[in-house]
PDB file of C-alpha atoms in Angstrom:
ATOM      1  CA  MET H   1      36.572 -67.734  14.287  1.00  0.00           C
ATOM      2  CA  SER H   2      37.968 -64.523  12.880  1.00  0.00           C
ATOM      3  CA  ASN H   3      40.689 -66.409  11.090  1.00  0.00           C
ATOM      4  CA  PRO H   4      39.087 -68.951   8.797  1.00  0.00           C
ATOM      5  CA  ARG H   5      41.230 -71.536   7.167  1.00  0.00           C
ATOM      6  CA  SER H   6      42.513 -70.998   3.723  1.00  0.00           C
ATOM      7  CA  ALA H   7      40.931 -72.501   0.649  1.00  0.00           C
ATOM      8  CA  ALA H   8      43.976 -74.752   0.314  1.00  0.00           C
ATOM      9  CA  ASP H   9      43.353 -76.137   3.796  1.00  0.00           C
ATOM     10  CA  ALA H  10      39.748 -76.882   2.906  1.00  0.00           C
ATOM     11  CA  VAL H  11      40.813 -78.635  -0.268  1.00  0.00           C
ATOM     12  CA  SER H  12      43.355 -80.814   1.476  1.00  0.00           C
ATOM     13  CA  PHE H  13      40.903 -81.533   4.273  1.00  0.00           C
ATOM     14  CA  LYS H  14      38.357 -82.705   1.765  1.00  0.00           C
ATOM     15  CA  ARG H  15      40.912 -84.798  -0.056  1.00  0.00           C
ATOM     16  CA  GLU H  16      41.914 -86.553   3.150  1.00  0.00           C
ATOM     17  CA  LEU H  17      38.306 -86.988   4.183  1.00  0.00           C
ATOM     18  CA  THR H  18      37.508 -88.572   0.835  1.00  0.00           C
ATOM     19  CA  ALA H  19      40.451 -90.931   1.100  1.00  0.00           C
ATOM     20  CA  VAL H  20      39.322 -92.220   4.463  1.00  0.00           C
ATOM     21  CA  ILE H  21      35.734 -93.079   3.436  1.00  0.00           C
ATOM     22  CA  PRO H  22      36.481 -96.732   2.573  1.00  0.00           C
ATOM     23  CA  HIS H  23      37.969 -97.199   6.050  1.00  0.00           C
ATOM     24  CA  LEU H  24      35.008 -95.539   7.705  1.00  0.00           C
ATOM     25  CA  ARG H  25      32.708 -97.896   5.821  1.00  0.00           C
ATOM     26  CA  ALA H  26      34.739-100.917   6.924  1.00  0.00           C
ATOM     27  CA  PHE H  27      34.759 -99.824  10.558  1.00  0.00           C
ATOM     28  CA  ALA H  28      31.041 -99.018  10.496  1.00  0.00           C
ATOM     29  CA  ARG H  29      30.203-102.342   8.842  1.00  0.00           C
ATOM     30  CA  GLY H  30      32.114-104.159  11.536  1.00  0.00           C
ATOM     31  CA  LEU H  31      30.351-102.216  14.251  1.00  0.00           C
ATOM     32  CA  CYS H  32      26.772-102.460  13.122  1.00  0.00           C
ATOM     33  CA  GLY H  33      26.700-105.327  10.637  1.00  0.00           C
ATOM     34  CA  ARG H  34      24.174-104.019   8.150  1.00  0.00           C
ATOM     35  CA  PRO H  35      25.714-102.316   5.098  1.00  0.00           C
ATOM     36  CA  ASP H  36      22.877 -99.807   4.642  1.00  0.00           C
ATOM     37  CA  LEU H  37      22.925 -98.669   8.257  1.00  0.00           C
ATOM     38  CA  ALA H  38      26.712 -98.632   8.215  1.00  0.00           C
ATOM     39  CA  ASP H  39      26.730 -96.311   5.205  1.00  0.00           C
ATOM     40  CA  ASP H  40      24.148 -94.035   6.864  1.00  0.00           C
ATOM     41  CA  LEU H  41      26.509 -93.854   9.792  1.00  0.00           C
ATOM     42  CA  VAL H  42      29.434 -92.973   7.535  1.00  0.00           C
ATOM     43  CA  GLN H  43      27.440 -90.202   5.851  1.00  0.00           C
ATOM     44  CA  GLU H  44      26.496 -88.807   9.240  1.00  0.00           C
ATOM     45  CA  THR H  45      30.173 -88.979  10.188  1.00  0.00           C
ATOM     46  CA  LEU H  46      31.283 -87.145   7.048  1.00  0.00           C
ATOM     47  CA  LEU H  47      28.826 -84.310   7.679  1.00  0.00           C
ATOM     48  CA  LYS H  48      29.939 -83.994  11.296  1.00  0.00           C
ATOM     49  CA  ALA H  49      33.602 -84.101  10.314  1.00  0.00           C
ATOM     50  CA  TRP H  50      33.037 -81.426   7.691  1.00  0.00           C
ATOM     51  CA  ALA H  51      31.277 -79.207  10.180  1.00  0.00           C
ATOM     52  CA  ALA H  52      34.082 -79.710  12.713  1.00  0.00           C
ATOM     53  CA  GLN H  53      36.992 -79.363  10.298  1.00  0.00           C
ATOM     54  CA  GLU H  54      38.408 -76.363  12.141  1.00  0.00           C
ATOM     55  CA  ARG H  55      39.208 -78.742  14.953  1.00  0.00           C
ATOM     56  CA  PHE H  56      41.224 -81.119  12.813  1.00  0.00           C
ATOM     57  CA  GLU H  57      44.949 -80.598  13.173  1.00  0.00           C
ATOM     58  CA  PRO H  58      46.606 -80.944   9.772  1.00  0.00           C
ATOM     59  CA  GLY H  59      49.293 -83.590   9.828  1.00  0.00           C
ATOM     60  CA  THR H  60      47.496 -85.803  12.335  1.00  0.00           C
ATOM     61  CA  SER H  61      45.654 -88.968  11.398  1.00  0.00           C
ATOM     62  CA  MET H  62      42.426 -88.276   9.532  1.00  0.00           C
ATOM     63  CA  ARG H  63      41.453 -91.900   9.939  1.00  0.00           C
ATOM     64  CA  ALA H  64      41.780 -91.802  13.723  1.00  0.00           C
ATOM     65  CA  TRP H  65      40.032 -88.424  13.937  1.00  0.00           C
ATOM     66  CA  THR H  66      37.037 -89.500  11.877  1.00  0.00           C
ATOM     67  CA  PHE H  67      36.831 -92.872  13.654  1.00  0.00           C
ATOM     68  CA  VAL H  68      36.236 -90.983  16.910  1.00  0.00           C
ATOM     69  CA  ILE H  69      33.353 -89.138  15.298  1.00  0.00           C
ATOM     70  CA  LEU H  70      31.965 -92.336  13.823  1.00  0.00           C
ATOM     71  CA  ARG H  71      32.063 -94.306  17.055  1.00  0.00           C
ATOM     72  CA  ASN H  72      30.439 -91.481  18.991  1.00  0.00           C
ATOM     73  CA  ALA H  73      27.688 -91.256  16.394  1.00  0.00           C
ATOM     74  CA  TYR H  74      27.292 -95.019  16.570  1.00  0.00           C
ATOM     75  CA  LEU H  75      27.011 -95.086  20.343  1.00  0.00           C
ATOM     76  CA  THR H  76      24.528 -92.215  20.296  1.00  0.00           C
ATOM     77  CA  ASP H  77      22.401 -93.973  17.694  1.00  0.00           C
ATOM     78  CA  MET H  78      22.698 -97.193  19.635  1.00  0.00           C
ATOM     79  CA  ARG H  79      21.280 -95.533  22.711  1.00  0.00           C
ATOM     80  CA  ARG H  80      18.351 -94.481  20.620  1.00  0.00           C
ATOM     81  CA  ASN H  81      17.996 -98.147  19.744  1.00  0.00           C
ATOM     82  CA  ARG H  82      18.547 -97.532  16.083  1.00  0.00           C
ATOM     83  CA  PHE H  83      21.002-100.372  15.634  1.00  0.00           C
ATOM     84  CA  ARG H  84      20.519-103.860  16.887  1.00  0.00           C
ATOM     85  CA  ALA H  85      23.675-105.307  15.410  1.00  0.00           C
ATOM     86  CA  ASP H  86      21.685-106.719  12.538  1.00  0.00           C
ATOM     87  CA  TYR H  87      23.560-108.850  10.168  1.00  0.00           C
ATOM     88  CA  ASP H  88      23.295-108.969   6.415  1.00  0.00           C
ATOM     89  CA  GLU H  89      23.536-112.629   5.506  1.00  0.00           C
ATOM     90  CA  THR H  90      23.279-112.111   1.761  1.00  0.00           C
ATOM     91  CA  VAL H  91      26.407-110.025   1.463  1.00  0.00           C
ATOM     92  CA  ALA H  92      28.686-111.856   3.831  1.00  0.00           C
ATOM     93  CA  GLU H  93      27.774-115.412   2.838  1.00  0.00           C
ATOM     94  CA  ARG H  94      29.387-114.887  -0.526  1.00  0.00           C
ATOM     95  CA  ILE H  95      32.820-114.479   0.957  1.00  0.00           C
ATOM     96  CA  LEU H  96      34.777-117.484   2.099  1.00  0.00           C
ATOM     97  CA  VAL H  97      37.399-117.080   4.745  1.00  0.00           C
ATOM     98  CA  ALA H  98      39.886-119.801   4.042  1.00  0.00           C
ATOM     99  CA  PRO H  99      41.834-119.661   0.799  1.00  0.00           C
ATOM    100  CA  ALA H 100      42.521-122.988  -0.896  1.00  0.00           C
ATOM    101  CA  GLY H 101      44.887-125.138   1.125  1.00  0.00           C
ATOM    102  CA  GLN H 102      43.952-123.894   4.577  1.00  0.00           C
ATOM    103  CA  GLU H 103      42.492-126.475   6.883  1.00  0.00           C
ATOM    104  CA  SER H 104      39.839-124.426   8.604  1.00  0.00           C
ATOM    105  CA  PRO H 105      36.576-123.973   6.710  1.00  0.00           C
ATOM    106  CA  LEU H 106      35.648-120.881   8.656  1.00  0.00           C
ATOM    107  CA  HIS H 107      33.475-118.492   6.735  1.00  0.00           C
ATOM    108  CA  LEU H 108      33.851-114.764   6.958  1.00  0.00           C
ATOM    109  CA  SER H 109      30.139-114.661   7.647  1.00  0.00           C
ATOM    110  CA  ASP H 110      30.634-116.902  10.706  1.00  0.00           C
ATOM    111  CA  LEU H 111      33.401-114.657  11.913  1.00  0.00           C
ATOM    112  CA  HIS H 112      31.340-111.535  11.378  1.00  0.00           C
ATOM    113  CA  ARG H 113      28.374-113.053  13.179  1.00  0.00           C
ATOM    114  CA  ALA H 114      30.589-114.062  16.080  1.00  0.00           C
ATOM    115  CA  LEU H 115      32.035-110.563  16.147  1.00  0.00           C
ATOM    116  CA  LEU H 116      28.561-109.066  16.346  1.00  0.00           C
ATOM    117  CA  THR H 117      27.757-111.033  19.489  1.00  0.00           C
ATOM    118  CA  LEU H 118      30.510-109.236  21.372  1.00  0.00           C
ATOM    119  CA  PRO H 119      29.681-106.259  23.561  1.00  0.00           C
ATOM    120  CA  PRO H 120      30.226-103.117  21.452  1.00  0.00           C
ATOM    121  CA  GLU H 121      33.218-101.872  23.389  1.00  0.00           C
ATOM    122  CA  ARG H 122      35.076-105.142  22.920  1.00  0.00           C
ATOM    123  CA  ARG H 123      33.974-105.381  19.331  1.00  0.00           C
ATOM    124  CA  GLU H 124      35.234-101.930  18.475  1.00  0.00           C
ATOM    125  CA  ALA H 125      38.518-102.529  20.297  1.00  0.00           C
ATOM    126  CA  LEU H 126      39.132-105.715  18.318  1.00  0.00           C
ATOM    127  CA  LEU H 127      38.086-104.040  15.082  1.00  0.00           C
ATOM    128  CA  LEU H 128      40.492-101.165  15.598  1.00  0.00           C
ATOM    129  CA  VAL H 129      43.479-103.294  16.580  1.00  0.00           C
ATOM    130  CA  GLY H 130      42.833-106.599  14.833  1.00  0.00           C
ATOM    131  CA  ALA H 131      41.253-105.376  11.616  1.00  0.00           C
ATOM    132  CA  GLY H 132      42.092-101.687  11.253  1.00  0.00           C
ATOM    133  CA  GLY H 133      45.708-102.123  12.272  1.00  0.00           C
ATOM    134  CA  PHE H 134      45.745 -99.394  14.918  1.00  0.00           C
ATOM    135  CA  SER H 135      48.193 -99.681  17.802  1.00  0.00           C
ATOM    136  CA  TYR H 136      46.805-100.107  21.320  1.00  0.00           C
ATOM    137  CA  GLU H 137      47.760 -96.501  21.978  1.00  0.00           C
ATOM    138  CA  GLU H 138      45.904 -95.189  18.936  1.00  0.00           C
ATOM    139  CA  ALA H 139      42.871 -97.330  19.727  1.00  0.00           C
ATOM    140  CA  ALA H 140      42.866 -96.000  23.286  1.00  0.00           C
ATOM    141  CA  GLU H 141      42.803 -92.453  21.951  1.00  0.00           C
ATOM    142  CA  ILE H 142      39.967 -93.223  19.589  1.00  0.00           C
ATOM    143  CA  CYS H 143      37.927 -94.870  22.355  1.00  0.00           C
ATOM    144  CA  GLN H 144      38.918 -92.223  24.887  1.00  0.00           C
ATOM    145  CA  CYS H 145      40.078 -94.727  27.450  1.00  0.00           C
ATOM    146  CA  ALA H 146      43.287 -96.060  28.975  1.00  0.00           C
ATOM    147  CA  VAL H 147      45.680 -98.243  26.971  1.00  0.00           C
ATOM    148  CA  GLY H 148      45.254-100.985  29.575  1.00  0.00           C
ATOM    149  CA  THR H 149      41.511-100.909  29.060  1.00  0.00           C
ATOM    150  CA  ILE H 150      41.940-101.399  25.329  1.00  0.00           C
ATOM    151  CA  LYS H 151      44.359-104.264  25.859  1.00  0.00           C
ATOM    152  CA  SER H 152      41.922-105.937  28.191  1.00  0.00           C
ATOM    153  CA  ARG H 153      38.986-105.457  25.806  1.00  0.00           C
ATOM    154  CA  VAL H 154      40.965-106.826  22.865  1.00  0.00           C
ATOM    155  CA  GLY H 155      42.101-109.788  24.961  1.00  0.00           C
ATOM    156  CA  ARG H 156      38.572-110.607  26.062  1.00  0.00           C
ATOM    157  CA  ALA H 157      37.239-110.190  22.540  1.00  0.00           C
ATOM    158  CA  ARG H 158      39.896-112.522  21.135  1.00  0.00           C
ATOM    159  CA  ALA H 159      39.289-115.109  23.817  1.00  0.00           C
ATOM    160  CA  ALA H 160      35.549-115.014  23.228  1.00  0.00           C
ATOM    161  CA  LEU H 161      35.924-115.356  19.460  1.00  0.00           C
ATOM    162  CA  SER H 162      38.494-118.143  19.785  1.00  0.00           C
ATOM    163  CA  ALA H 163      36.200-120.020  22.139  1.00  0.00           C
ATOM    164  CA  MET H 164      33.223-119.621  19.824  1.00  0.00           C
ATOM    165  CA  ILE H 165      35.212-120.730  16.780  1.00  0.00           C
ATOM    166  CA  GLU H 166      36.951-123.654  18.459  1.00  0.00           C
ATOM    167  CA  GLU H 167      33.744-124.942  19.997  1.00  0.00           C
ATOM    168  CA  GLY H 168      31.815-124.371  16.810  1.00  0.00           C
ATOM    169  CA  ALA H 169      29.379-122.348  18.880  1.00  0.00           C
ATOM    170  CA  ILE H 170      28.866-119.497  16.486  1.00  0.00           C
ATOM    171  CA  PRO H 171      25.280-118.393  16.874  1.00  0.00           C
ATOM    172  CA  ARG H 172      22.886-118.276  13.982  1.00  0.00           C
ATOM    173  CA  ARG H 173      21.464-114.975  12.923  1.00  0.00           C
ATOM    174  CA  ALA H 174      18.487-114.652  15.262  1.00  0.00           C
ATOM    175  CA  ILE H 175      20.428-115.776  18.309  1.00  0.00           C
ATOM    176  CA  ALA H 176      23.316-113.507  17.455  1.00  0.00           C
ATOM    177  CA  ASP H 177      20.971-110.584  17.360  1.00  0.00           C
ATOM    178  CA  ALA H 178      19.420-111.434  20.713  1.00  0.00           C
ATOM    179  CA  VAL H 179      22.757-112.043  22.377  1.00  0.00           C
ATOM    180  CA  ALA H 180      24.250-108.891  20.929  1.00  0.00           C
ATOM    181  CA  HIS H 181      21.276-106.871  21.995  1.00  0.00           C
ATOM    182  CA  ASP H 182      21.495-108.085  25.573  1.00  0.00           C
ATOM    183  CA  ALA H 183      25.203-107.371  25.627  1.00  0.00           C
ATOM    184  CA  ILE H 184      24.642-103.946  24.177  1.00  0.00           C
ATOM    185  CA  MET H 185      22.052-103.080  26.770  1.00  0.00           C
ATOM    186  CA  GLU H 186      24.405-104.174  29.523  1.00  0.00           C
ATOM    187  CA  GLU H 187      27.190-101.947  28.330  1.00  0.00           C
ATOM    188  CA  LEU H 188      25.255 -98.881  27.344  1.00  0.00           C
ATOM    189  CA  GLU H 189      25.197 -97.441  30.835  1.00  0.00           C
ATOM    190  CA  GLU H 190      28.938 -97.876  31.084  1.00  0.00           C
ATOM    191  CA  SER H 191      29.614 -96.164  27.788  1.00  0.00           C
ATOM    192  CA  ALA H 192      27.018 -93.426  28.178  1.00  0.00           C
ATOM    193  CA  SER H 193      29.401 -91.098  29.944  1.00  0.00           C
ATOM    194  CA  SER H 194      31.872 -90.971  27.062  1.00  0.00           C
ATOM    195  CA  VAL H 195      29.369 -90.656  24.263  1.00  0.00           C
ATOM    196  CA  GLU H 196      28.906 -86.942  24.003  1.00  0.00           C
ATOM    197  CA  HIS H 197      32.523 -86.001  23.475  1.00  0.00           C
ATOM    198  CA  THR H 198      33.636 -84.903  20.068  1.00  0.00           C
ATOM    199  CA  PRO H 199      37.281 -84.924  19.093  1.00  0.00           C
ATOM    200  CA  SER H 200      39.147 -81.822  20.057  1.00  0.00           C
TER     201      SER H 200
ATOM    202  CA  MET B   1      83.354-124.096  33.515  1.00  0.00           C
ATOM    203  CA  PRO B   2      80.209-126.219  33.547  1.00  0.00           C
ATOM    204  CA  ARG B   3      78.984-127.343  30.205  1.00  0.00           C
ATOM    205  CA  VAL B   4      75.480-128.081  29.190  1.00  0.00           C
ATOM    206  CA  PRO B   5      75.106-131.230  27.076  1.00  0.00           C
ATOM    207  CA  GLY B   6      73.847-129.303  24.093  1.00  0.00           C
ATOM    208  CA  ARG B   7      77.085-127.343  23.876  1.00  0.00           C
ATOM    209  CA  LEU B   8      79.449-130.240  24.538  1.00  0.00           C
ATOM    210  CA  LEU B   9      79.154-131.929  21.202  1.00  0.00           C
ATOM    211  CA  PRO B  10      79.751-129.062  18.783  1.00  0.00           C
ATOM    212  CA  SER B  11      82.708-127.775  20.745  1.00  0.00           C
ATOM    213  CA  ALA B  12      84.135-131.278  21.017  1.00  0.00           C
ATOM    214  CA  VAL B  13      83.813-131.746  17.283  1.00  0.00           C
ATOM    215  CA  GLU B  14      85.333-128.392  16.563  1.00  0.00           C
ATOM    216  CA  THR B  15      88.364-129.040  18.747  1.00  0.00           C
ATOM    217  CA  GLY B  16      88.923-132.498  17.250  1.00  0.00           C
ATOM    218  CA  LEU B  17      88.491-134.333  20.542  1.00  0.00           C
ATOM    219  CA  VAL B  18      85.961-136.695  19.043  1.00  0.00           C
ATOM    220  CA  SER B  19      86.645-138.746  15.944  1.00  0.00           C
ATOM    221  CA  CYS B  20      84.686-138.032  12.835  1.00  0.00           C
ATOM    222  CA  PHE B  21      82.960-141.390  12.996  1.00  0.00           C
ATOM    223  CA  SER B  22      81.714-141.187  16.534  1.00  0.00           C
ATOM    224  CA  ALA B  23      80.803-137.578  16.068  1.00  0.00           C
ATOM    225  CA  ALA B  24      78.619-138.539  13.162  1.00  0.00           C
ATOM    226  CA  VAL B  25      76.876-141.321  15.096  1.00  0.00           C
ATOM    227  CA  TRP B  26      76.544-139.430  18.301  1.00  0.00           C
ATOM    228  CA  GLY B  27      75.852-136.229  16.620  1.00  0.00           C
ATOM    229  CA  GLY B  28      73.124-137.770  14.527  1.00  0.00           C
ATOM    230  CA  LYS B  29      71.426-139.303  17.520  1.00  0.00           C
ATOM    231  CA  LEU B  30      71.837-136.322  19.727  1.00  0.00           C
ATOM    232  CA  LEU B  31      70.651-133.906  17.138  1.00  0.00           C
ATOM    233  CA  ARG B  32      67.657-136.011  16.338  1.00  0.00           C
ATOM    234  CA  MET B  33      66.742-136.382  19.984  1.00  0.00           C
ATOM    235  CA  THR B  34      67.183-132.726  20.607  1.00  0.00           C
ATOM    236  CA  ARG B  35      65.135-131.799  17.633  1.00  0.00           C
ATOM    237  CA  ASP B  36      62.344-134.219  18.554  1.00  0.00           C
ATOM    238  CA  LYS B  37      62.265-132.983  22.076  1.00  0.00           C
ATOM    239  CA  GLY B  38      62.340-129.428  20.877  1.00  0.00           C
ATOM    240  CA  MET B  39      59.419-129.958  18.575  1.00  0.00           C
ATOM    241  CA  LYS B  40      57.400-131.615  21.291  1.00  0.00           C
ATOM    242  CA  ASN B  41      58.102-128.769  23.614  1.00  0.00           C
ATOM    243  CA  ILE B  42      57.067-126.223  21.068  1.00  0.00           C
ATOM    244  CA  GLY B  43      53.839-128.100  20.535  1.00  0.00           C
ATOM    245  CA  HIS B  44      53.153-128.252  24.240  1.00  0.00           C
ATOM    246  CA  GLU B  45      54.163-124.775  25.124  1.00  0.00           C
ATOM    247  CA  ARG B  46      52.360-122.954  22.360  1.00  0.00           C
ATOM    248  CA  PRO B  47      49.072-121.958  23.897  1.00  0.00           C
ATOM    249  CA  LYS B  48      46.131-122.907  21.737  1.00  0.00           C
ATOM    250  CA  ARG B  49      44.098-120.099  23.110  1.00  0.00           C
ATOM    251  CA  GLY B  50      46.566-117.517  24.286  1.00  0.00           C
ATOM    252  CA  ARG B  51      46.692-113.772  23.947  1.00  0.00           C
ATOM    253  CA  GLN B  52      47.287-113.974  20.239  1.00  0.00           C
ATOM    254  CA  PRO B  53      44.469-115.167  18.020  1.00  0.00           C
ATOM    255  CA  SER B  54      44.955-118.199  15.843  1.00  0.00           C
ATOM    256  CA  PRO B  55      46.273-117.034  12.479  1.00  0.00           C
ATOM    257  CA  ASP B  56      43.335-118.173  10.378  1.00  0.00           C
ATOM    258  CA  TRP B  57      40.607-116.182  12.043  1.00  0.00           C
ATOM    259  CA  ALA B  58      42.893-113.251  12.756  1.00  0.00           C
ATOM    260  CA  SER B  59      43.544-112.863   9.057  1.00  0.00           C
ATOM    261  CA  GLY B  60      39.817-113.336   8.454  1.00  0.00           C
ATOM    262  CA  LEU B  61      39.152-110.290  10.583  1.00  0.00           C
ATOM    263  CA  ARG B  62      41.510-108.219   8.453  1.00  0.00           C
ATOM    264  CA  ARG B  63      39.945-109.632   5.327  1.00  0.00           C
ATOM    265  CA  LEU B  64      36.477-108.678   6.524  1.00  0.00           C
ATOM    266  CA  TYR B  65      37.737-105.144   6.943  1.00  0.00           C
ATOM    267  CA  ASP B  66      39.754-105.060   3.734  1.00  0.00           C
ATOM    268  CA  SER B  67      36.900-106.495   1.684  1.00  0.00           C
ATOM    269  CA  VAL B  68      34.812-103.452   2.590  1.00  0.00           C
ATOM    270  CA  VAL B  69      37.709-101.046   2.050  1.00  0.00           C
ATOM    271  CA  GLU B  70      38.106-102.424  -1.468  1.00  0.00           C
ATOM    272  CA  GLU B  71      34.430-102.123  -2.395  1.00  0.00           C
ATOM    273  CA  PRO B  72      33.631 -99.398  -4.910  1.00  0.00           C
ATOM    274  CA  LEU B  73      31.992 -96.429  -3.215  1.00  0.00           C
ATOM    275  CA  PRO B  74      28.240 -96.101  -3.656  1.00  0.00           C
ATOM    276  CA  ASP B  75      27.251 -93.017  -5.679  1.00  0.00           C
ATOM    277  CA  SER B  76      25.641 -91.468  -2.632  1.00  0.00           C
ATOM    278  CA  PHE B  77      29.093 -90.625  -1.318  1.00  0.00           C
ATOM    279  CA  ALA B  78      30.112 -88.716  -4.416  1.00  0.00           C
ATOM    280  CA  GLU B  79      26.894 -86.729  -4.128  1.00  0.00           C
ATOM    281  CA  LEU B  80      27.479 -86.018  -0.483  1.00  0.00           C
ATOM    282  CA  LEU B  81      31.050 -84.865  -1.144  1.00  0.00           C
ATOM    283  CA  LYS B  82      29.829 -82.578  -3.917  1.00  0.00           C
ATOM    284  CA  ASP B  83      27.259 -81.043  -1.578  1.00  0.00           C
ATOM    285  CA  LEU B  84      29.811 -80.396   1.156  1.00  0.00           C
ATOM    286  CA  ASP B  85      31.358 -77.452  -0.680  1.00  0.00           C
ATOM    287  CA  SER B  86      28.101 -75.547  -0.606  1.00  0.00           C
ATOM    288  CA  LYS B  87      27.750 -76.061   3.127  1.00  0.00           C
ATOM    289  CA  ASP B  88      28.925 -73.383   5.519  1.00  0.00           C
ATOM    290  CA  VAL B  89      31.497 -74.547   7.967  1.00  0.00           C
TER     291      VAL B  89
END
């Protein structure tokens, strides 16, 4: 580019990038379960985002833009079999889901484990909409698919989680890993075509 | 104009066509019946496993996310951010 951005642009880009790191960590943790791998993924995302900063349009959502980079990095790493949706029991067991007075003794760790058994595309859709607070439209842009596809993935993810929770059929760690891995393998072919895109 | 039973009583009371006493008796019964029926219907019609998640696990999902958002950042991120400035874009 013959017209590099101004220093002020770089400063504000970096400020926005810094502000979004906690959200990237939360999204990554939800996707891949293990905090150390999730943070590796976030660091990889930050480097890629920094290198691609010319392509970020100021005024648009930094969170959405970096989430695209993160999910693409995740799917690429997943194809290389780097992640197997491992789950860090020690961290999540400490957190209880139900505050005092609520009837359901569901643990956050149970919920997280159930989440990790979902196929990655449904998991990420539910994470974006149900945890990250993105609209269906924003989630569709992040996942580079149709709004209807996102709605369907979120619906299936919710139904699967509800069924698991209501039936008390939340898998233990080892099973969760095996189930998730099978599901991942099934969906990798489907997602392979959209992996290489970077946000434009 | 046809009237549905639910609308008959209040309008009758308002226009003074029913005495206060009978309105109270009838009204009490009717209201109670309506309310009971209404509550039953709500219970039946609310899908246990519909498109919306049950509130407890739905909020758990947000709390999973928020609990990570609220964690202090590991030092490695500060180091990475510091190094970015020296990288060519």
